[in-house]
Every structure is written in structure tokens, then in C-alpha cells.
Short mmCIF file of C-alpha atoms in Angstrom, two decimals:
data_model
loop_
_atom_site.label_atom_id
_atom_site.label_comp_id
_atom_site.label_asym_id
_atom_site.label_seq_id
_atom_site.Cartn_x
_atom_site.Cartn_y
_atom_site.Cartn_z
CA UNK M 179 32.11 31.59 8.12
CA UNK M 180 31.89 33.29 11.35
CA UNK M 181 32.64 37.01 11.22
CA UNK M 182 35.94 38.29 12.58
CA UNK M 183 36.37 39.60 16.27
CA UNK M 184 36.20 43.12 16.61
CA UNK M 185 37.37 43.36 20.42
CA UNK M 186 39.35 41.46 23.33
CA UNK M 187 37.42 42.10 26.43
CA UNK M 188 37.27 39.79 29.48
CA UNK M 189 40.75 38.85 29.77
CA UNK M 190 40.07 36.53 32.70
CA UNK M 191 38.38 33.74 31.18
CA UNK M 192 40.19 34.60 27.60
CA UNK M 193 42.57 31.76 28.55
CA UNK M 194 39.75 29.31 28.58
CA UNK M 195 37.96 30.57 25.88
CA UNK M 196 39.76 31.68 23.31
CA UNK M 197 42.32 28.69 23.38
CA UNK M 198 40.80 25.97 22.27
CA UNK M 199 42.51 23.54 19.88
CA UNK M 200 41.39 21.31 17.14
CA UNK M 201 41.26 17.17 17.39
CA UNK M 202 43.34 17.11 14.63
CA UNK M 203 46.39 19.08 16.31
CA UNK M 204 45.83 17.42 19.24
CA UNK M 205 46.14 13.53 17.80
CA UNK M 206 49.01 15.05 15.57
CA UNK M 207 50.44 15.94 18.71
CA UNK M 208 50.67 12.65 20.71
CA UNK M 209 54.06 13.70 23.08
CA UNK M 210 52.06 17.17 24.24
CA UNK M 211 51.37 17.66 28.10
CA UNK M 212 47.34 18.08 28.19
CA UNK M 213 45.26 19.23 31.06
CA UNK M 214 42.19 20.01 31.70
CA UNK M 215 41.33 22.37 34.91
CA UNK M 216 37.61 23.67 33.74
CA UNK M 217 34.82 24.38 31.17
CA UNK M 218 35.66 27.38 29.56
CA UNK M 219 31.98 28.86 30.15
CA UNK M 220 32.49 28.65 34.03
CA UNK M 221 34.69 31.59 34.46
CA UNK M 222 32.90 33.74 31.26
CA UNK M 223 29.29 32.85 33.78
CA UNK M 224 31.31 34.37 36.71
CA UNK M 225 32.53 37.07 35.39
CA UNK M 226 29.23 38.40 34.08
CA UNK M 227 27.06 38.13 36.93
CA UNK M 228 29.40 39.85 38.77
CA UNK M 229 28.86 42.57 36.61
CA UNK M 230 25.62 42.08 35.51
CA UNK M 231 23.48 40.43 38.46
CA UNK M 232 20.34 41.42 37.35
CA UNK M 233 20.62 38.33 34.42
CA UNK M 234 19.60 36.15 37.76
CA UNK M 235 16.14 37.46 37.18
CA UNK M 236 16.48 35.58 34.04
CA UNK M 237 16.91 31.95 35.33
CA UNK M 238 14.18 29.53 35.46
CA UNK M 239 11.34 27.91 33.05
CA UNK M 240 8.77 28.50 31.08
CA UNK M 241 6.10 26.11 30.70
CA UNK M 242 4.60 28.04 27.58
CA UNK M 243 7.14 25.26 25.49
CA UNK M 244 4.67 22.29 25.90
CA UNK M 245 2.03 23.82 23.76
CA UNK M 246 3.82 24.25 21.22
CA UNK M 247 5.77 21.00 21.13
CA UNK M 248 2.21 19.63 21.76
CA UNK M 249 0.98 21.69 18.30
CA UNK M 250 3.73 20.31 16.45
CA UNK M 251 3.62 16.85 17.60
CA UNK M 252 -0.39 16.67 16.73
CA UNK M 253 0.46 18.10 13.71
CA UNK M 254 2.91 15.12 12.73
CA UNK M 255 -0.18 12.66 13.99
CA UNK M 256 -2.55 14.81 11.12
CA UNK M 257 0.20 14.62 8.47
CA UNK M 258 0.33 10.88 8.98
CA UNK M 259 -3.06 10.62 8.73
CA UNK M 260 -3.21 12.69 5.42
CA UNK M 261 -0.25 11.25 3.70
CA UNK M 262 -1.52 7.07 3.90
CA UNK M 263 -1.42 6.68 0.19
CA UNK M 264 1.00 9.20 -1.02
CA UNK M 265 3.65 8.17 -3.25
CA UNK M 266 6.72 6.88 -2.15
CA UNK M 267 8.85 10.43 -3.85
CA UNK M 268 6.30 12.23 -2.23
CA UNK M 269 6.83 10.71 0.85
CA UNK M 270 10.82 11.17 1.24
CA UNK M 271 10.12 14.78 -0.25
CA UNK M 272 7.45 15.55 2.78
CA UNK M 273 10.31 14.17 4.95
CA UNK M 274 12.89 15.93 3.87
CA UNK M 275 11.27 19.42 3.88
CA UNK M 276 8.37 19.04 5.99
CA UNK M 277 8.92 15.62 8.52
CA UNK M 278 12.77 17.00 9.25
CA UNK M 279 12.13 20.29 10.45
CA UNK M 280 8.99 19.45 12.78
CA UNK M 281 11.14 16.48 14.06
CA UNK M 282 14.33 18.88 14.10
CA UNK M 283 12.18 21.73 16.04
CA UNK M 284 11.03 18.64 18.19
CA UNK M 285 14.44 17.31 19.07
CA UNK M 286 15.52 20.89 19.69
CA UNK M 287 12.93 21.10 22.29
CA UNK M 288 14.28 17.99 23.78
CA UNK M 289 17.34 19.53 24.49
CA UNK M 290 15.42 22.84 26.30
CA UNK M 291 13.20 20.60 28.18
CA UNK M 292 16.46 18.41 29.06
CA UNK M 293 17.66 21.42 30.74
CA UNK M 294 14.51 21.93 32.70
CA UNK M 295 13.42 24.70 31.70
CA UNK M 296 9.93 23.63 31.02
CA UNK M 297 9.13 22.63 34.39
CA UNK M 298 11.81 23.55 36.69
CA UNK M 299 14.37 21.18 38.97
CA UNK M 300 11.19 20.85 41.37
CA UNK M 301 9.51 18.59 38.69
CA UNK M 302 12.17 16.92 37.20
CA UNK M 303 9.78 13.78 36.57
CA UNK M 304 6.97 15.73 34.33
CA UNK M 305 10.11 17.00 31.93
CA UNK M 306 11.31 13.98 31.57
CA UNK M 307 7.53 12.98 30.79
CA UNK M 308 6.99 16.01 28.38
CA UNK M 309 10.57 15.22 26.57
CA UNK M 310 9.29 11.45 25.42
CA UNK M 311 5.93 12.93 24.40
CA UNK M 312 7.91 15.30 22.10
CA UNK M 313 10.27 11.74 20.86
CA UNK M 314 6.72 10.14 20.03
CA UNK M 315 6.95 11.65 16.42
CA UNK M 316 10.54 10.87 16.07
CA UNK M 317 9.75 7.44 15.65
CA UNK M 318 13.82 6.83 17.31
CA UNK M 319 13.78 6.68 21.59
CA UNK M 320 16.54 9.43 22.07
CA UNK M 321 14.88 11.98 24.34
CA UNK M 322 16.68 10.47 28.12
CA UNK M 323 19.74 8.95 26.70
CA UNK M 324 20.67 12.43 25.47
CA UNK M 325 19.55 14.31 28.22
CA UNK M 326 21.67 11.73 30.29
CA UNK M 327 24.90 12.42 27.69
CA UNK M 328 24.43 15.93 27.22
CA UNK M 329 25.28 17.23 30.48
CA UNK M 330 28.71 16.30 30.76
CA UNK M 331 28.40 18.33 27.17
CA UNK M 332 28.33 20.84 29.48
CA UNK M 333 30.40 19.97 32.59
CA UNK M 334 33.26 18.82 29.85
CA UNK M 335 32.95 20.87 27.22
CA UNK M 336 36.00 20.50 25.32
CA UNK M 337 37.37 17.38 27.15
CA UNK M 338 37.64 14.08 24.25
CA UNK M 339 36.23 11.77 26.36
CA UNK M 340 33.95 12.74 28.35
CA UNK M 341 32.48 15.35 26.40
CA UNK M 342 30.45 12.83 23.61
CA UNK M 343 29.75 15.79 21.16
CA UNK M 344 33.47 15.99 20.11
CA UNK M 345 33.97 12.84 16.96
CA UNK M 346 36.10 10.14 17.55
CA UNK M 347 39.60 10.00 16.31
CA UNK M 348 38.46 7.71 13.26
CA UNK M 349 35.90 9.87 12.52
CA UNK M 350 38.66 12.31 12.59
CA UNK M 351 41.25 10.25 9.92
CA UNK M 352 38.03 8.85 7.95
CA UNK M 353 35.79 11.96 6.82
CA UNK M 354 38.26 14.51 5.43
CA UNK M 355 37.77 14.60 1.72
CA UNK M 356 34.12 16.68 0.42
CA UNK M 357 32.35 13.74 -0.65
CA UNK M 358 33.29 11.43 2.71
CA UNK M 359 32.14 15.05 4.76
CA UNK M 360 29.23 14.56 3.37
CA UNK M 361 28.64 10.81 3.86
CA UNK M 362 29.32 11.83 7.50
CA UNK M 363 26.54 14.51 7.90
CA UNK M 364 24.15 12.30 5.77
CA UNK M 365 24.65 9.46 8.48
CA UNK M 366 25.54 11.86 11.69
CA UNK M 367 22.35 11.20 13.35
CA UNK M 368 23.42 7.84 13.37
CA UNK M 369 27.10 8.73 14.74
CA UNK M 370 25.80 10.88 16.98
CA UNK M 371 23.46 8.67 19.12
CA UNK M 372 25.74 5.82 19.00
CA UNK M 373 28.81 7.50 19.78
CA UNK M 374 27.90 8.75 23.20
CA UNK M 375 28.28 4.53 23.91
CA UNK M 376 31.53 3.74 22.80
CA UNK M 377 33.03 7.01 24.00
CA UNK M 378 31.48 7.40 27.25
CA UNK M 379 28.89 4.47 27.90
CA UNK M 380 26.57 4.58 31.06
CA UNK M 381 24.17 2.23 32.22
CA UNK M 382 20.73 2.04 31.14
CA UNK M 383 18.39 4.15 33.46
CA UNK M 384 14.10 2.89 34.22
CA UNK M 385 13.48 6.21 32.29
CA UNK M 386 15.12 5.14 29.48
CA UNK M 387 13.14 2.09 29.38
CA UNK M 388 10.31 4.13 29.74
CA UNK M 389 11.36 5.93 26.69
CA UNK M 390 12.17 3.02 24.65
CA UNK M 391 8.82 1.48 25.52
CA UNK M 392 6.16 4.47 24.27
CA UNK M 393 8.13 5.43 21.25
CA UNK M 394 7.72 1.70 19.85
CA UNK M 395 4.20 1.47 21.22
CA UNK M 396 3.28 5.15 19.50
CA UNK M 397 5.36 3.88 15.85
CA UNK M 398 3.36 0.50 16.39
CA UNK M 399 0.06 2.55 16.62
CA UNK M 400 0.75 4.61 13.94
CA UNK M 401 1.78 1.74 11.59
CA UNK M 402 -1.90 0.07 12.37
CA UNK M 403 -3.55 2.80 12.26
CA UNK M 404 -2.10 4.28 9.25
CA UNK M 405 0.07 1.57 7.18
CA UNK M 406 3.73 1.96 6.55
CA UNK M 407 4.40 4.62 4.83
CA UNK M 408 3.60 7.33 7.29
CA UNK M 409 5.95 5.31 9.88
CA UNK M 410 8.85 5.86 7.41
CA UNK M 411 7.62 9.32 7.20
CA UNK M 412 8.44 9.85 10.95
CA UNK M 413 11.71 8.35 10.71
CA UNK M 414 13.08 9.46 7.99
CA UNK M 415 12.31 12.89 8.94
CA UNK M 416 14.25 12.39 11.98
CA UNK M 417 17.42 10.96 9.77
CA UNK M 418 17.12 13.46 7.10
CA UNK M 419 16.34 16.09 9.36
CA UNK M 420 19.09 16.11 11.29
CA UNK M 421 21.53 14.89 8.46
CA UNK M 422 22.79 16.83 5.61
CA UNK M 423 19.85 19.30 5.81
CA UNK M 424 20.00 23.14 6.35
CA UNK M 425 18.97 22.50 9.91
CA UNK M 426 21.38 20.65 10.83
CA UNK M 427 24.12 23.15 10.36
CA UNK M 428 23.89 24.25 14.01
CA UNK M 429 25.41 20.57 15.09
CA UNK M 430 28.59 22.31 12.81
CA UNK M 431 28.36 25.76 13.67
CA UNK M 432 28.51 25.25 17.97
CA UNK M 433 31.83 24.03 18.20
CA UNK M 434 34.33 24.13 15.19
CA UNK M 435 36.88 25.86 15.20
CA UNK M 436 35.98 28.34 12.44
CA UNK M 437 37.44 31.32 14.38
CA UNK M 438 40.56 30.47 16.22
CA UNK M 439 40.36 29.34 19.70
CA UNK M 440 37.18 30.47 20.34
CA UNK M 441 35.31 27.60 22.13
CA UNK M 442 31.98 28.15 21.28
CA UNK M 443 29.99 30.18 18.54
CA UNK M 444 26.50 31.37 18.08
CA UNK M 445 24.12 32.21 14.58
CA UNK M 446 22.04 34.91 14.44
CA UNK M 447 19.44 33.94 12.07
CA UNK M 448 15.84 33.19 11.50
CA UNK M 449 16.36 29.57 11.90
CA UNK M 450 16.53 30.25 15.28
CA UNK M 451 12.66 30.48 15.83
CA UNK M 452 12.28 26.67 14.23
CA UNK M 453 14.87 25.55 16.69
CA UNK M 454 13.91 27.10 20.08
CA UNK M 455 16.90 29.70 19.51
CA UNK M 456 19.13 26.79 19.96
CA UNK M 457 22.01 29.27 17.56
CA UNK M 458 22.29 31.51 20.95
CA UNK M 459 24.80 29.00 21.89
CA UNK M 460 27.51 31.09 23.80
CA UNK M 461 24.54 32.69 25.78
CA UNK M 462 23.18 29.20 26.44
CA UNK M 463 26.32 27.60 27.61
CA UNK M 464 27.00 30.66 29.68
CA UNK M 465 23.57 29.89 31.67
CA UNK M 466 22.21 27.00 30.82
CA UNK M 467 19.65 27.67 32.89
CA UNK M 468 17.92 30.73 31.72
CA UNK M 469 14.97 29.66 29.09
CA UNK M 470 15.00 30.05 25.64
CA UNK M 471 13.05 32.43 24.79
CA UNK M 472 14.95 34.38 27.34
CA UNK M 473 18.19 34.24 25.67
CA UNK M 474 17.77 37.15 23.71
CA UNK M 475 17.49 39.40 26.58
CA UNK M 476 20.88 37.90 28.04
CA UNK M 477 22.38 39.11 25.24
CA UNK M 478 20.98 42.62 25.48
CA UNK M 479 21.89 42.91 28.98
CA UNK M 480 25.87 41.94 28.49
CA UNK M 481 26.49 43.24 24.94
CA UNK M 482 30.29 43.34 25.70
CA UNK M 483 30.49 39.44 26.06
CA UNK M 484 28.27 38.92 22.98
CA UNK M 485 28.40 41.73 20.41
CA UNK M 486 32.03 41.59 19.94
CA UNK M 487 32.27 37.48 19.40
CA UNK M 488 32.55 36.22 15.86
CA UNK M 489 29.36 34.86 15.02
CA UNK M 490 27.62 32.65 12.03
CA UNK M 491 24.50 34.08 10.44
CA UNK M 492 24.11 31.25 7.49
CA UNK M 493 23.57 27.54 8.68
CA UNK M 494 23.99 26.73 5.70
CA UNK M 495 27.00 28.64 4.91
CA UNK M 496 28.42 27.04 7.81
CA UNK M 497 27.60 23.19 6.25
CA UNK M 498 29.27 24.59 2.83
CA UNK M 499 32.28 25.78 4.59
CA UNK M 500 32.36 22.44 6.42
CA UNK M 501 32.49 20.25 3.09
CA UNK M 502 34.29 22.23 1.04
CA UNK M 503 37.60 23.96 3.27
CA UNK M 504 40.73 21.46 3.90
CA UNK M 505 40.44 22.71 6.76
CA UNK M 506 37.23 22.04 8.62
CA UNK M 507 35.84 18.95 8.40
CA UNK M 508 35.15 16.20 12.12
CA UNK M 509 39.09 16.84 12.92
CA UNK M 510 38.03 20.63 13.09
CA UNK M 511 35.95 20.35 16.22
CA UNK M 512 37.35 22.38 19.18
CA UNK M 513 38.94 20.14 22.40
CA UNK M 514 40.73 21.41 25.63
CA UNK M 515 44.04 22.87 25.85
CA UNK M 516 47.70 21.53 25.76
CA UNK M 517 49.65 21.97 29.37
CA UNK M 518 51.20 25.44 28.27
CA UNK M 519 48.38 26.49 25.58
CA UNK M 520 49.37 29.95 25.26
CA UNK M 521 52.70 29.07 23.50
CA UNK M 522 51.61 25.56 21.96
CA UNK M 523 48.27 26.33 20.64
CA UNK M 524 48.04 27.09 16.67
CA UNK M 525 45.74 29.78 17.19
CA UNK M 526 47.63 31.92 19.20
CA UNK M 527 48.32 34.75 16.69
CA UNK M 528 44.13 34.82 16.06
CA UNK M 529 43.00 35.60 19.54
CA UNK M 530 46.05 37.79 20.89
#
């Protein structure tokens, strides 16, 4: 669980981001006004640099990521090579605990590099180029679609449609018990890539084609080269890794509502050097566009809009409280904000 708020500061953008609601109060509250006027990280990103303009000097990309993503995807290639005529429980077990947390630091570095931040805007093409080489051992084409999805993450954060991260409303009424929450972090890779379709769909792009066509050709190579099993190696890494797995917990911790209104939560934790310190989320979705390895020194320079925010320090404290409290659970993830928020929304006593 997050740890509690120890100060109130930045009263501007409190409004924003301290008042989000949960889907569940907002489908149980069908006859409310909503609205939705901004993300509540646009005011917070204001607000600092006018105090703090020196994070500028913080903005733009460091190419250093593509030798490690390159490291860890030759390293998959080796482990393939190795693991031809392992045994099937060895196999899964390799995937589980080795496969899922190269794929998971992989995918995580999709996400960076789908920022830019390897390359800069200049060069859009060549991180769009170094994104699919780190999909290759994912053995699943994701690396454009969710680029393409996960910036209205950001320009909506918190709206239900547009913003794809937020679950459905059947996801919602389905997983609420323990055992169905944890059917639906076993299979939320799955969810997750096809929901952005049916919530949000967008046409296909050439790049996604692109995409599509080197991940089959690299699973086809490695099945030829070295037989079946490593192929399932790949992908079930990729499921398992980003399923119910200790890794995953930072797909719960980002955006539930385990602290009131708050919109968006970080983790401080050692996990955070796997996953290209993907847990300093507030910082990230403050400025997207300062590198990850960079985020760190955000923080240091504006401890008053970071020190004092509940935070998580256990990922996988976070995917226990998810299963096992009535109240968290899909229906738990934070949306936008009835018409008059400040006297509808549940939370009100938690952040005033």
C-alpha cells in the first residue's frame, strides 16, 4: 500500500490531481455531470518549471539505452541457443524467472524509446527502428501499436475512452472476487494489447506492418534455427512476464486508486533498475520528456512535489493488495472527475 501523505502543497493543480475517482463510482453513478477540461500532470508540469526552470536542462535523450537493450536482446538469442533440448518444466521455469524479466526490461524500454528519448524528435524513424529490434525477443509485434496508444495515455490520462490503460466496464463487473483478480493479471497482457482496439481503435500505420513483419520473420528464424521450444521460451516470457509476475505490479501500482484521489503514484524500489525506472511514474508523467535515467535528478531538484506524495515501495505488495482488498481490484483504477468533484468525489475527506 502506498504510504500516507505527509503534506498538501501545490494547491493549484490539487484539483486535478488529487481528485480522481474510481471506474467503479463512476459506472455506479450513471445520472452524474462529468467533464473533462485537462490531464492532471499539465498544470503540476507548469507549476514546477516555473519554480524550478533549471529541470529544462533535463529534457532530451540518451542514446546510451540501445546498448543495453542490444545486450539483453543478444542475450535472449544465446539463451535460445542454450536451452534447444531442455525440458519442457525447465523451459516454463526459465520463462517465468528468467524469459519474463529480460522481455519485461525489454518492453519497458519500448515504452522509453516510444517517448524518444533514445534518439530525440529529430530521428523519430531510427526509434521507431530501435523499438522493433527490442520486440524481436518478444516473439508478440507490440512495440508501434503501443507507442501509437500510449500517448493519448498521456494526453487523456484519466479520460475512459480515450485513455486505453483504464479497463473496460466488464472488466470492471467481471474480475472482482481474488481468484477472478487473478485470472485477470494472469491473462492482462492479453487484455491489455487488445483492449486499446475495442476502446479506442485506429487504423493500421506502414510501421506497424513493419513491425508485424520482422517479429514473425525473427520467431520464424529462431524456430529453424533452434526448434520449438526456445520459440515458446520467447513468448511465454512475454505472457508470464508481464502477467501475474512480481514485475508486473507496476501496471497496478501507476494508477489505482490506493491513496485517495491521487492520480498517479510512483515505487521506490530496486525493481526500478530492471525496468528503466519505469516506478518514477509521477516524475515521468510530469515530463515525459526528460530520460530515464534522468528521473532521479527531477526528483532531487523539486522534492516538495515528490517527497511528500504517497508512494509504493513493494511491487509486489501492491499485486497482494490488488487480489486480496474488496476494494481494489480493475474497478479501482483512477478516471476523471464528476462536473462538481470537490463535493461529489468519495475521496474528498483523504486529500483535504
Amino acid at each position: 500500500m502506498a504510504e500516507t501523505m505527509a503534506a498538501r502543497g501545490g494547491k493549484p493543480f490539487r484539483k486535478w490531481f488529487f481528485n480522481f475517482i474510481t471506474l467503479d463510482f463512476k459506472i455506479s453513478n450513471k445520472g452524474e455531470e462529468w467533464q473533462y477540461e485537462e490531464e492532471p500532470h499539465s498544470s503540476r508540469r507548469r507549476e514546477i518549471l516555473r519554480k524550478h526552470p533549471e529541470i529544462k536542462q533535463l529534457m532530451g535523450y540518451d542514446s546510451r539505452i540501445a546498448y543495453i537493450v542490444s545486450a539483453e536482446v543478444f542475450l535472449q538469442v544465446l539463451i535460445c541457443w542454450l536451452i534447444q533440448d531442455a525440458s519442457w518444466t525447465s523451459i516454463f521455469i526459465l520463462a517465468y524467472c528468467l524469459g519474463g524479466v529480460l522481455n519485461h526490461s525489454l518492453g519497458s524500454a519500448i515504452h522509453e524509446i516510444g517517448h524518444n528519448l533514445a534518439f530525440g524528435h529529430r530521428h523519430g524513424w531510427m526509434n521507431r527502428v530501435l523499438s522493433i529490434w527490442c520486440n524481436l525477443p518478444m516473439a508478440i509485434p507490440m512495440a508501434i501499436t503501443y507507442k501509437k496508444y500510449h500517448a493519448d495515455h498521456h494526453r487523456y490520462l484519466g479520460e475512459e475512452t480515450n485513455d486505453v490503460d483504464i479497463p473496460t466496464r466488464l472488466e470492471a463487473y467481471l474480475f472482482r472476487h481474488p481468484l477472478t483478480k487473478m485470472i485477470w493479471l494472469a491473462i492482462h497482457p492479453l487484455i491489455h494489447a487488445l483492449r486499446p482496439f475495442y476502446k479506442s481503435p485506429k487504423p493500421i500505420t506502414g510501421w506497424e506492418l513493419i513491425n508485424l513483419v520482422c517479429v514473425l520473420a525473427f520467431d520464424y528464424v529462431i524456430l529453424v534455427s533452434f526448434g520449438v521450444k526456445p520459440l515458446v521460451y520467447l513468448g511465454a516470457g512475454t505472457l508470464l512476464g508481464m502477467g501475474l509476475h512480481p514485475l508486473a505490479g507496476h501496471f497496478i501500482s501507476e494508477h489505482y486508486l490506493f491513496s485517495g484521489g491521487q492520480a498517479t503514484h510512483s515505487y521506490y524500489g530496486p525493481l526500478n533498475f530492471i525496468l528503466f525506472n519505469v516506478g518514477y511514474h509521477n516524475e515521468h508523467h510530469d515530463f515525459p520528456y526528460i530520460p530515464y535515467n534522468r528521473l532521479p535528478e527531477l526528483k532531487r531538484l523539486a522534492p516538495e512535489y515528490y517527497d511528500n506524495l504517497p508512494y509504493h515501495d513493494s511491487w509486489v505488495k501492491v499485486i497482494w493488495d490488488f487480489i486480496w482488498d474488496k476494494n481494489m481490484g480493475p474497478h479501482a483504477h483512477g478516471v476523471g472527475y464528476p462536473a462538481d468533484s470537490m463535493t461529489n468525489n468519495p475521496n474528498k475527506a483523504k486529500f483535504q
